[in-house]
Coordinates of C-alpha atoms in Angstrom, one line a residue:
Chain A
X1 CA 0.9 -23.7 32.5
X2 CA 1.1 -24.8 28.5
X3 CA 3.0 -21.6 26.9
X4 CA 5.2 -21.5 23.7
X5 CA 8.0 -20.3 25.9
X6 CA 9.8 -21.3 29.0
X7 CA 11.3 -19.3 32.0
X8 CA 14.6 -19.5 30.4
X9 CA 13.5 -18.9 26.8
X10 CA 14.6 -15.7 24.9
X11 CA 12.4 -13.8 23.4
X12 CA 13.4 -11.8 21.0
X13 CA 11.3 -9.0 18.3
X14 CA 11.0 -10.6 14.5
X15 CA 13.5 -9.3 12.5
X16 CA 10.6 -8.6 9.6
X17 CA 8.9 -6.3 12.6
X18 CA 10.1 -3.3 14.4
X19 CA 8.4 -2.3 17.8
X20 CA 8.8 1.7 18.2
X21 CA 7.4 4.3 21.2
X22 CA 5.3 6.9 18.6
X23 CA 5.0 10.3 20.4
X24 CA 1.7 10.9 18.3
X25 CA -0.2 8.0 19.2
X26 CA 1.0 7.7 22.9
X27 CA 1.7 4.3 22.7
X28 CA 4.2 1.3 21.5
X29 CA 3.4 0.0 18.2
X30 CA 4.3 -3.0 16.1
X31 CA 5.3 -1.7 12.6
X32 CA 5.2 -4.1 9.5
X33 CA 5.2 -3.3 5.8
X34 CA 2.7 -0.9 5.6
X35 CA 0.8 -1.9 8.4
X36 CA 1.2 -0.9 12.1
X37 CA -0.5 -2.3 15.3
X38 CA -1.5 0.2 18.1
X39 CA -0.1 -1.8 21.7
X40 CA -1.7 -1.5 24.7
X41 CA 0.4 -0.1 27.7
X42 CA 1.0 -4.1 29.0
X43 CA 1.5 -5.2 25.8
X44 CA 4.4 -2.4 25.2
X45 CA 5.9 -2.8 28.3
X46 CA 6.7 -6.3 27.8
X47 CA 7.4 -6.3 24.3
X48 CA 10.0 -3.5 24.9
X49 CA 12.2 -5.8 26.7
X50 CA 12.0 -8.7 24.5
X51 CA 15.4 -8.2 23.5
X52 CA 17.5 -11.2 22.4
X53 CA 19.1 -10.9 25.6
X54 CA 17.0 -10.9 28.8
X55 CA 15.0 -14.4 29.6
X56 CA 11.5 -14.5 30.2
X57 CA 12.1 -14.9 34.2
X58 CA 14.3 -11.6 33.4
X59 CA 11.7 -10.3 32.2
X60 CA 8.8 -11.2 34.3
X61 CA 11.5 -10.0 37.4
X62 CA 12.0 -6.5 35.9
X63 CA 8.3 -6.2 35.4
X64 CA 8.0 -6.8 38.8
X65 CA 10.8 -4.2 40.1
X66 CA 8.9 -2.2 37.8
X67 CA 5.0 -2.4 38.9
X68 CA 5.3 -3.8 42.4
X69 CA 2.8 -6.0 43.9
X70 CA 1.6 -6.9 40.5
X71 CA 0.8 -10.6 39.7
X72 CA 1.7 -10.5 36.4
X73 CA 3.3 -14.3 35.7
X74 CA 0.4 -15.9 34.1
X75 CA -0.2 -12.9 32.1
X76 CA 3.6 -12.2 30.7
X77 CA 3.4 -16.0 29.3
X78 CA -0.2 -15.4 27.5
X79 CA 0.5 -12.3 26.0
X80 CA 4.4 -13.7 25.1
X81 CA 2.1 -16.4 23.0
X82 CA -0.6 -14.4 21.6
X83 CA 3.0 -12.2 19.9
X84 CA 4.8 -15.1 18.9
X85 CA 1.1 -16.2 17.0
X86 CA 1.0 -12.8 15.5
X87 CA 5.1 -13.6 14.6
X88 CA 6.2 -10.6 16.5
X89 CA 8.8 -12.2 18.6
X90 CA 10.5 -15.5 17.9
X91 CA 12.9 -17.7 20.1
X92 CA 17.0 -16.4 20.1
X93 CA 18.5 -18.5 17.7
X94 CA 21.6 -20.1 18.9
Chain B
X1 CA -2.9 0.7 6.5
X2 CA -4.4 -1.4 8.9
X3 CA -4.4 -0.7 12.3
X4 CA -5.8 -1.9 16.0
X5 CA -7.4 0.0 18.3
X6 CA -9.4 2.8 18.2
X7 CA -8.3 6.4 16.9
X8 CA -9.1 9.4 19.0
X9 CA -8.8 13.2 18.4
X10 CA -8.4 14.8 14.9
X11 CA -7.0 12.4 12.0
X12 CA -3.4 12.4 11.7
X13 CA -1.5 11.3 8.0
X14 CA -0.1 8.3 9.3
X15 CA 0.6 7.0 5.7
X16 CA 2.7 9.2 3.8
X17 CA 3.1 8.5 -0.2
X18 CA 6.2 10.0 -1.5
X19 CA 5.3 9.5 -5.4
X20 CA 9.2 10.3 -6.3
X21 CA 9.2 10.7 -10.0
X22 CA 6.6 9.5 -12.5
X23 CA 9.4 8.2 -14.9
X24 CA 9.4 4.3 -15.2
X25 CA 11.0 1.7 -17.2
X26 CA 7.7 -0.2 -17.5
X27 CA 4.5 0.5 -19.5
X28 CA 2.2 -1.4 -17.8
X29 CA -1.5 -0.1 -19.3
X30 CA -3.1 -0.8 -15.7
X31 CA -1.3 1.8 -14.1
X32 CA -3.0 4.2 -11.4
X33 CA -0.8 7.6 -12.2
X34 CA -2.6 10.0 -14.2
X35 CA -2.9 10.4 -18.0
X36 CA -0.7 13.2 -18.0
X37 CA 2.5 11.9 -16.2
X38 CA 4.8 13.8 -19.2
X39 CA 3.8 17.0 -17.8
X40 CA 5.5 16.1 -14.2
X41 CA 9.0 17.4 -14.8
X42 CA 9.2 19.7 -11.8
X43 CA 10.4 16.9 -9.2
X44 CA 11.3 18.0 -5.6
X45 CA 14.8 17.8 -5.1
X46 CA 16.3 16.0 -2.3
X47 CA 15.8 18.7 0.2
X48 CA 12.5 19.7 -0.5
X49 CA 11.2 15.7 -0.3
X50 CA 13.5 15.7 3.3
X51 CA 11.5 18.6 4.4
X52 CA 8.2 17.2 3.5
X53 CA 9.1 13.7 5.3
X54 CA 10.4 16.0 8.5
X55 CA 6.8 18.0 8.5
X56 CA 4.8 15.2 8.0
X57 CA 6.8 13.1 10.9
X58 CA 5.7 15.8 13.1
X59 CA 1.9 15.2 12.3
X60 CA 2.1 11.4 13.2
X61 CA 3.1 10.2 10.2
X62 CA 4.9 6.7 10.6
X63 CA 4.8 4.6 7.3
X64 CA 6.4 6.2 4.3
X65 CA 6.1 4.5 0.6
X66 CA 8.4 5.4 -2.1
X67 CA 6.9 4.8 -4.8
X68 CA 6.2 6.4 -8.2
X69 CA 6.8 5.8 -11.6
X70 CA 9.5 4.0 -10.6
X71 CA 11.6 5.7 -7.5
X72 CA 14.5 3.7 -8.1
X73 CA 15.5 5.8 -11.2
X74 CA 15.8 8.7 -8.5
X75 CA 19.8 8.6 -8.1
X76 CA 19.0 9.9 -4.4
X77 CA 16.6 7.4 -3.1
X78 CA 19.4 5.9 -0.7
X79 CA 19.7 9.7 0.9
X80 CA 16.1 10.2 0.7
X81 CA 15.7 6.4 3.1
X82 CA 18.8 7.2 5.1
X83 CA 17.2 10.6 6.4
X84 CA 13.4 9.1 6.7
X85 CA 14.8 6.1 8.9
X86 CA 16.8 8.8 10.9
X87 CA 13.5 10.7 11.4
X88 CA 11.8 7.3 12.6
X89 CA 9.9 6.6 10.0
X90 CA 8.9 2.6 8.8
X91 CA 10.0 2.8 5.3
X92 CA 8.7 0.7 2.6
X93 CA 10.2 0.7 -0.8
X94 CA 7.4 -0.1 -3.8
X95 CA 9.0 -1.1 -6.9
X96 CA 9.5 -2.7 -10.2
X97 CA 12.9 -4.3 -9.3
X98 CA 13.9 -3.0 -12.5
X99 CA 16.9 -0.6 -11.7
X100 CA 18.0 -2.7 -8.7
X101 CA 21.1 -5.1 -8.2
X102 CA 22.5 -6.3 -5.1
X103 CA 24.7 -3.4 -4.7
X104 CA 21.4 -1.1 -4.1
X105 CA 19.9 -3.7 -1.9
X106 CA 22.9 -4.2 0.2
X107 CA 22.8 0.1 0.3
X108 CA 19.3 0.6 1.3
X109 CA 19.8 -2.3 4.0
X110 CA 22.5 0.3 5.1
X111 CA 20.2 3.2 5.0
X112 CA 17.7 1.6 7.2
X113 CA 15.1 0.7 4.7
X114 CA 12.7 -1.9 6.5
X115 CA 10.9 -2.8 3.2
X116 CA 10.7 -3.8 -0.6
X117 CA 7.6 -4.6 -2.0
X118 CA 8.5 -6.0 -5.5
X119 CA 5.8 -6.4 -8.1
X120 CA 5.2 -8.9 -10.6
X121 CA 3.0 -8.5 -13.6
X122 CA 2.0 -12.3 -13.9
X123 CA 3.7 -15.8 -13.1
X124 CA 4.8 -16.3 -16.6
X125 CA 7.9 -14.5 -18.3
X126 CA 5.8 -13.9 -21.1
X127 CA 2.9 -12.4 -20.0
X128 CA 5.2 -10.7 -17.6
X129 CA 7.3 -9.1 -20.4
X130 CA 3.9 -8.4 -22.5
X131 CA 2.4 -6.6 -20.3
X132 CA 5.1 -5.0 -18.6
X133 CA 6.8 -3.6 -22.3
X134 CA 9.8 -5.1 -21.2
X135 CA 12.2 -8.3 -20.2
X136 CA 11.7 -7.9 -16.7
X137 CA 10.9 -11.3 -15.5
X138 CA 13.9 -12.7 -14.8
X139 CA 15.6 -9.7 -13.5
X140 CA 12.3 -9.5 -10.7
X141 CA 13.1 -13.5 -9.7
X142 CA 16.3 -12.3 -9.0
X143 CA 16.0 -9.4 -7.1
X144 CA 13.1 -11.5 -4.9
X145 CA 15.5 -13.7 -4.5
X146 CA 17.8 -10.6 -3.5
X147 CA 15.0 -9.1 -1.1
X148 CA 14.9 -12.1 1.0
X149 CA 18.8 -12.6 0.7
X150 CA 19.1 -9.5 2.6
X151 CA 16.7 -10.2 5.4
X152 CA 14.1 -7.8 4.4
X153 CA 10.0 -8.8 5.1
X154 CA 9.7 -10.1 1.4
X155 CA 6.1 -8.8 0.3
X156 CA 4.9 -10.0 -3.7
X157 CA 2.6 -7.6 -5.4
X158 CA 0.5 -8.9 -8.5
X159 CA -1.9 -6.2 -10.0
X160 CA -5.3 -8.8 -10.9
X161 CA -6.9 -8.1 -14.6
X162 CA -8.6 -9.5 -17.0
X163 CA -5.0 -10.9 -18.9
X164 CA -3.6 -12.5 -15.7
X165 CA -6.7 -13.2 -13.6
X166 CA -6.5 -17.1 -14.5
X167 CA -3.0 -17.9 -13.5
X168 CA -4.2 -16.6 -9.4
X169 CA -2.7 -20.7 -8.8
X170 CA 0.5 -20.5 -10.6
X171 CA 1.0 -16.8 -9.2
X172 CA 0.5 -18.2 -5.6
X173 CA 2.9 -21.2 -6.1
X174 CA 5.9 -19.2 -7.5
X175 CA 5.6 -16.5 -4.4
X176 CA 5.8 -19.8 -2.3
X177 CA 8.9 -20.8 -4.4
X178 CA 10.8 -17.7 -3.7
X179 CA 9.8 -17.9 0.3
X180 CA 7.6 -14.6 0.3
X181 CA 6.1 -13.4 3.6
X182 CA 3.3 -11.7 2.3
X183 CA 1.3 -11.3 -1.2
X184 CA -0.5 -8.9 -2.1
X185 CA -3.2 -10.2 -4.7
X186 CA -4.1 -6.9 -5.7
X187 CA -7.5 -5.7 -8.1
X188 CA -6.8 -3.1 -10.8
X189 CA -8.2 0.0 -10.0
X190 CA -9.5 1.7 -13.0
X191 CA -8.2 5.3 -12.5
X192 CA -5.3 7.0 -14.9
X193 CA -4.1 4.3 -17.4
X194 CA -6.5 1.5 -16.0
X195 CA -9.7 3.8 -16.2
X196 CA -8.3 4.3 -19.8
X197 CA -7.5 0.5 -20.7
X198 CA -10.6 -1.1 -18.5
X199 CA -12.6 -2.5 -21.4
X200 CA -9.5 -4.5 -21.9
X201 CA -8.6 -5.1 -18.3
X202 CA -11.7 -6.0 -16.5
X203 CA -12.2 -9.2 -15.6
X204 CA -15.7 -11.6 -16.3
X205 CA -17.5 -12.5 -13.0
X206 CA -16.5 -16.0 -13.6
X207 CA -13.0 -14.9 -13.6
X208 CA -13.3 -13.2 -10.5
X209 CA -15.2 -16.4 -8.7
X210 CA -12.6 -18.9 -9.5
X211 CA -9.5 -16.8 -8.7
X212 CA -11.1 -15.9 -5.3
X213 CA -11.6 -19.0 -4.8
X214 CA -8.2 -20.1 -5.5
X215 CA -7.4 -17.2 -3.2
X216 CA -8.7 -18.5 -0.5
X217 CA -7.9 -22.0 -1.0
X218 CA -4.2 -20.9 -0.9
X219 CA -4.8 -18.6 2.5
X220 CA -5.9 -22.0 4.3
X221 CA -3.6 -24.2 2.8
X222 CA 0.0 -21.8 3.4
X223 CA -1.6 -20.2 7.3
X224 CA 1.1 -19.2 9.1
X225 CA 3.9 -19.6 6.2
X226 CA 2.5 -16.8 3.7
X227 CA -0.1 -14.7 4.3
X228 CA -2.2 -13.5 1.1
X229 CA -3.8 -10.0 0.8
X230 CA -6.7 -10.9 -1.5
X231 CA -8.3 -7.4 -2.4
X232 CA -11.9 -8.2 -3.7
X233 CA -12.7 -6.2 -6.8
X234 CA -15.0 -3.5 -6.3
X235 CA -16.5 -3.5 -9.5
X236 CA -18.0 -7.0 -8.9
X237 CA -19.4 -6.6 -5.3
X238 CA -22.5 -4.4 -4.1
X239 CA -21.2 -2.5 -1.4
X240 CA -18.1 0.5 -2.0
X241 CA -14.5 -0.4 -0.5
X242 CA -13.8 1.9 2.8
X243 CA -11.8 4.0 0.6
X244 CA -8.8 5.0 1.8
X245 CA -10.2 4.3 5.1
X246 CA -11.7 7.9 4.4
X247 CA -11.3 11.1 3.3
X248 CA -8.4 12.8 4.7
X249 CA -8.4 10.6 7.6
X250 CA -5.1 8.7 6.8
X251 CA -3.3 8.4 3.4
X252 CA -1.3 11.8 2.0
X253 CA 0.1 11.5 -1.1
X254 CA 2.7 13.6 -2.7
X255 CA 3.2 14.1 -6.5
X256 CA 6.6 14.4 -7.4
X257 CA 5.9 18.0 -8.1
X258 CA 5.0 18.1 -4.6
X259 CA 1.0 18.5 -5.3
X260 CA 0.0 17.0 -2.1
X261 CA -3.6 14.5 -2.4
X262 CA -5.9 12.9 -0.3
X263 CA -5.0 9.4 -2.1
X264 CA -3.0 9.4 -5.7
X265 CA -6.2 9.6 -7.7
X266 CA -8.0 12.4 -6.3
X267 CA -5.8 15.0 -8.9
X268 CA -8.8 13.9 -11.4
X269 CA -11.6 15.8 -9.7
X270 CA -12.7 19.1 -10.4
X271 CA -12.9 21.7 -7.9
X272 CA -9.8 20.9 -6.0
X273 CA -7.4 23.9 -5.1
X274 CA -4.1 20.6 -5.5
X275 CA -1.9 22.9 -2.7
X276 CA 1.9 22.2 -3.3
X277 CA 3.9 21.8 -0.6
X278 CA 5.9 24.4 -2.6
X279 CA 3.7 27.1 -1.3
X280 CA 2.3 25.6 2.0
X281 CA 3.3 23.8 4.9
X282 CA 2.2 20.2 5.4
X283 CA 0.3 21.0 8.5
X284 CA -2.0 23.7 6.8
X285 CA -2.4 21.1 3.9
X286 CA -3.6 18.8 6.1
X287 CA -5.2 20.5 8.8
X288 CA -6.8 23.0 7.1
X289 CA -6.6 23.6 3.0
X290 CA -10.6 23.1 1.5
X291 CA -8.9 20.0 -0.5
X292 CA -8.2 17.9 2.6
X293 CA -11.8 19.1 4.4
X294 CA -14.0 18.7 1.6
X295 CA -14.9 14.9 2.2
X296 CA -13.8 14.8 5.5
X297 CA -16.4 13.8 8.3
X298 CA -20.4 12.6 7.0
X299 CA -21.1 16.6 6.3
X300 CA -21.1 16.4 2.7
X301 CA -22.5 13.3 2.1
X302 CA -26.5 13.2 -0.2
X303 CA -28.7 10.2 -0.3
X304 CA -28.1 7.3 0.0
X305 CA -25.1 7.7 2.2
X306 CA -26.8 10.3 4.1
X307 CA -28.7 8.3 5.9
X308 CA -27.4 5.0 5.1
X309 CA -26.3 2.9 8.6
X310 CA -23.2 1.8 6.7
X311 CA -21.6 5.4 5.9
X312 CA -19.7 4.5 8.9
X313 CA -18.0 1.4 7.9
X314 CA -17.6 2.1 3.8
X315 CA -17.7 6.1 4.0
X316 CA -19.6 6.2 1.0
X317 CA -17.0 4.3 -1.1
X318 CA -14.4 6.7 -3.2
X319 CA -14.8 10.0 -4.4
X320 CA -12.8 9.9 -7.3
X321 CA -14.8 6.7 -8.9
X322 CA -17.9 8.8 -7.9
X323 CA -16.8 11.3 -10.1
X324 CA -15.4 9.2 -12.8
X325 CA -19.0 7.2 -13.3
X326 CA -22.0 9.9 -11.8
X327 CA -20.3 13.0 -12.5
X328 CA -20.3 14.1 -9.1
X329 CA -17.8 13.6 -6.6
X330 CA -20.3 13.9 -4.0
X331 CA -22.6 10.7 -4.9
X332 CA -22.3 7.3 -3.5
X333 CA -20.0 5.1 -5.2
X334 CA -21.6 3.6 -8.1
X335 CA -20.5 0.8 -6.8
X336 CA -23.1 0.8 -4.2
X337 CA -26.1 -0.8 -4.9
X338 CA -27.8 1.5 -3.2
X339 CA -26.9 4.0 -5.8
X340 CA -29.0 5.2 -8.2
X341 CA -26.2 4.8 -10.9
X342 CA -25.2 1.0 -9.9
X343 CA -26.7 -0.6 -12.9
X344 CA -23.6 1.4 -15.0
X345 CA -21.4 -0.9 -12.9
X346 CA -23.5 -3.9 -13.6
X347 CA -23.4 -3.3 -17.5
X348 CA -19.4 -2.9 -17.7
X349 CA -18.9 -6.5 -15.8
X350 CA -22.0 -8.0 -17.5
X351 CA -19.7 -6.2 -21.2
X352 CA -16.8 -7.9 -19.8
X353 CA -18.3 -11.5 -19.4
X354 CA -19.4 -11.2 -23.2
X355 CA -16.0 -10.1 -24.2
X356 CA -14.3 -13.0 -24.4
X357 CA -11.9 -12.1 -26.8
X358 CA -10.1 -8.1 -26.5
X359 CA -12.6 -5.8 -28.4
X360 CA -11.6 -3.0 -30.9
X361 CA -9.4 -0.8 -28.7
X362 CA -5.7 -2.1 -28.2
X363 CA -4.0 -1.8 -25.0
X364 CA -2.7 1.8 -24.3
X365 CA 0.6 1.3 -22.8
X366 CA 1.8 3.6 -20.2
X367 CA 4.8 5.8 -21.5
X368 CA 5.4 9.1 -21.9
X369 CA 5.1 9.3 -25.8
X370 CA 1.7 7.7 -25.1
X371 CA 0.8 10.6 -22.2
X372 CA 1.7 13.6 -24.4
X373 CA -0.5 11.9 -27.2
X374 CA -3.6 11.3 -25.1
X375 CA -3.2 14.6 -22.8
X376 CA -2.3 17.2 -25.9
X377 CA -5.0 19.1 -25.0
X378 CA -3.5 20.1 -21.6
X379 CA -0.3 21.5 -23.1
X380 CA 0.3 25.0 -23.6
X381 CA 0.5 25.2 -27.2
X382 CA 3.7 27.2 -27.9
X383 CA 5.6 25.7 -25.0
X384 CA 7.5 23.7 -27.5
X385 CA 7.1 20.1 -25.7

């Protein structure tokens, strides 16, 4: 598997976006100057514990304590690419 | 504001204007605010602007612009952010630069602000300062510098016109200098000040080619370092811009008298009731005041939007330049060439490739002496103003 990030990366949200739950729209979404991006319940659920602190294999194991059964690897590392593309998350600096 | 996905259920204001004050320390002739500006000396006060920011949060409203005039000459702007970041609002701070310094910047950061947009009126000091009315130039290179100091997103705004349309290349490689995340190349809009200057702002086709094509250049050449918001001028194209992405569908605006608009032009057309949020809560404003309904939905549309398959996409262009050019708020955008009043359109950008040099009117600058002069008619006569 070719991804951006590795088990042990950290992810982390850009500091120039903010990721918020918004009660109106029922959703997580990606704010931005004067922009916003509507996230799909996936999509929010792993960008909300992109951190700075957990690792992806953190992550990947919560998701898994938190929709059981689900094979969800593969998919955490895809969508981790397409937001680091979009420069919603970026690597922890040390 | 652009967003993903598709919207369901009834529209919500998700872009709130706060239009603080219409004072400014700049004159630029371009400028969208209306003629009138002098008469605005009713502001909201700090509570009454709170108030409107809590309302409009409740209806969905997530991006808030402080803008004006200038809303840095508003001594309370860094309550008026600390209480809109506390309500969970994105906040984005549209200015001049010109009543910032790093003490400001270091006290919004502290407020919560997420944003500050700073705008530039060309890549040269001295067109900058011409057009402008003052020596802001190097003051705005340093707050830029300032902006990105401070870790916020660092977004350039240059307003495109006739006078700066040329320097598209040198504009792009100083917002490359100073690091900027985002630019906005941005078309003047000929309403207020800008409908009054256009014969002297609008650009010639040719112009228009050669800076969108530098435009674009630039886009492919700085991917994933800068990105560039190149707005095509509506005036040279044959189809409307999706205006405000429709009527009362997304965009409130407040004056700073607390008029509440369907987008900051829209206090130009006849026929409007302009509530205040004075006198009405946002929710009835928005849900349910004849202003906010009247160009909502396909209802009101005549031919050719009626039955055009693109009313959809464009929603028959804006309302306001409708008004400005047919007479009727209700007509397709002249821009349209579907429209039976398209050739107007066609004869002001064919005027401005022959005027090569600025015709007989001078620029009209934007100040208030300026507004009382052109708006006299407006005032009540024995008010003593």
């Amino acid at each position: 598997m070719s991804s951006r990030f590795n088990a042990d990366d950290v992810p982390q949200i850009s500091p120039t976006f903010r990721l918020q739950w918004e009660e109106a729209q029922g959703c997580h979404v990606i704010l931005y100057p004067e922009g916003m991006v509507k996230l799909n319940p996936a999509a929010g659920e792993i960008l909300k514990r992109c951190d700075g602190e957990a690792s992806v294999a953190r992550i990947i194991d919560q998701l898994k304590a938190a929709f059981p059964g689900a094979e969800l690897e593969a998919d955490v590392y895809q969508f981790l690419d397409t937001a680091y593309e979009n420069q919603w998350i970026r690597h922890r600096r040390a | 504001m652009k967003t993903n996905g598709s919207d369901t259920g009834a529209p919500k204001p998700l872009w709130l204007l706060a239009e603080l004050t219409y004072k400014c320390p700049l004159q630029c002739p371009y400028c969208s605010n209306p003629l009138d500006i002098a008469r605005y000396r009713n502001e909201l006060s700090t509570e009454e602007w709170i108030g409107v920011f809590r309302e409009a949060r409740a209806l969905g409203a997530v991006q808030l612009g402080f803008s004006g005039g200038e809303a840095l000459v508003r001594k309370d702007l860094e309550i008026l952010i600390a209480e809109a970041h506390e309500l969970g609002y994105y906040t984005n701070l549209l200015t001049s630069g010109v009543g910032m310094d790093e003490a400001r910047i270091k006290a919004f950061k502290a407020a919560g602000l997420d944003h500050i947009q700073v705008s530039f009126q060309a890549s040269s000091e001295e067109l900058n300062d011409f057009i402008a009315g003052n020596n802001s130039f190097q003051h705005k290179l340093e707050m830029a510098r300032l902006v990105k100091k401070y870790d916020y997103p660092m977004v350039l705004c240059f307003v495109l016109h006739r006078h700066n349309e040329d320097q598209v290349e040198q504009i792009l490689e100083m917002a490359h200098a100073l690091e900027a995340d985002y630019v906005e190349l941005a078309t003047t809009q000929y309403y207020g000040w800008a409908l009054h200057n256009r014969d002297q702002l609008i650009p010639s086709r040719a112009q228009v080619e050669a800076a969108e094509a530098v435009a674009h250049r630039y886009q492919e050449k700085l991917k994933g370092k800068m990105r560039i918001f190149y707005v095509v001028p509506d005036y040279h194209e044959e189809r409307p811009k999706a205006c405000m992405s429709g009527w009362g569908s997304v965009f409130l605006t407040i004056a700073p008298d607390g008029t509440a608009l369907p987008c900051h032009a829209a206090g130009e057309l006849p026929g409007l009731t302009f509530p205040n949020v004075r006198d009405h809560s946002i929710e009835w404003i928005w849900n349910d005041s004849p202003d906010f309904n009247k160009f909502r939905g396909y209802g009101w549309m005549k031919e050719p939007c009626r039955s055009c398959d693109e009313k959809e996409k464009d929603f028959g262009g804006c309302r306001c330049q409708a008004y400005l050019l047919t007479g009727d708020a209700a007509n397709a955008d002249p821009v349209c060439g579907k429209s039976p009043h398209h050739r107007q359109i066609v004869e002001l950008v064919e005027q401005a490739d022959i005027l090569s040099e600025p015709g007989a009117a001078p620029l009209v600058f934007r100040n208030m002496r300026n507004s009382k002069r052109l708006t006299a008619d407006k005032w009540p006569k024995a008010s003593g103003q």
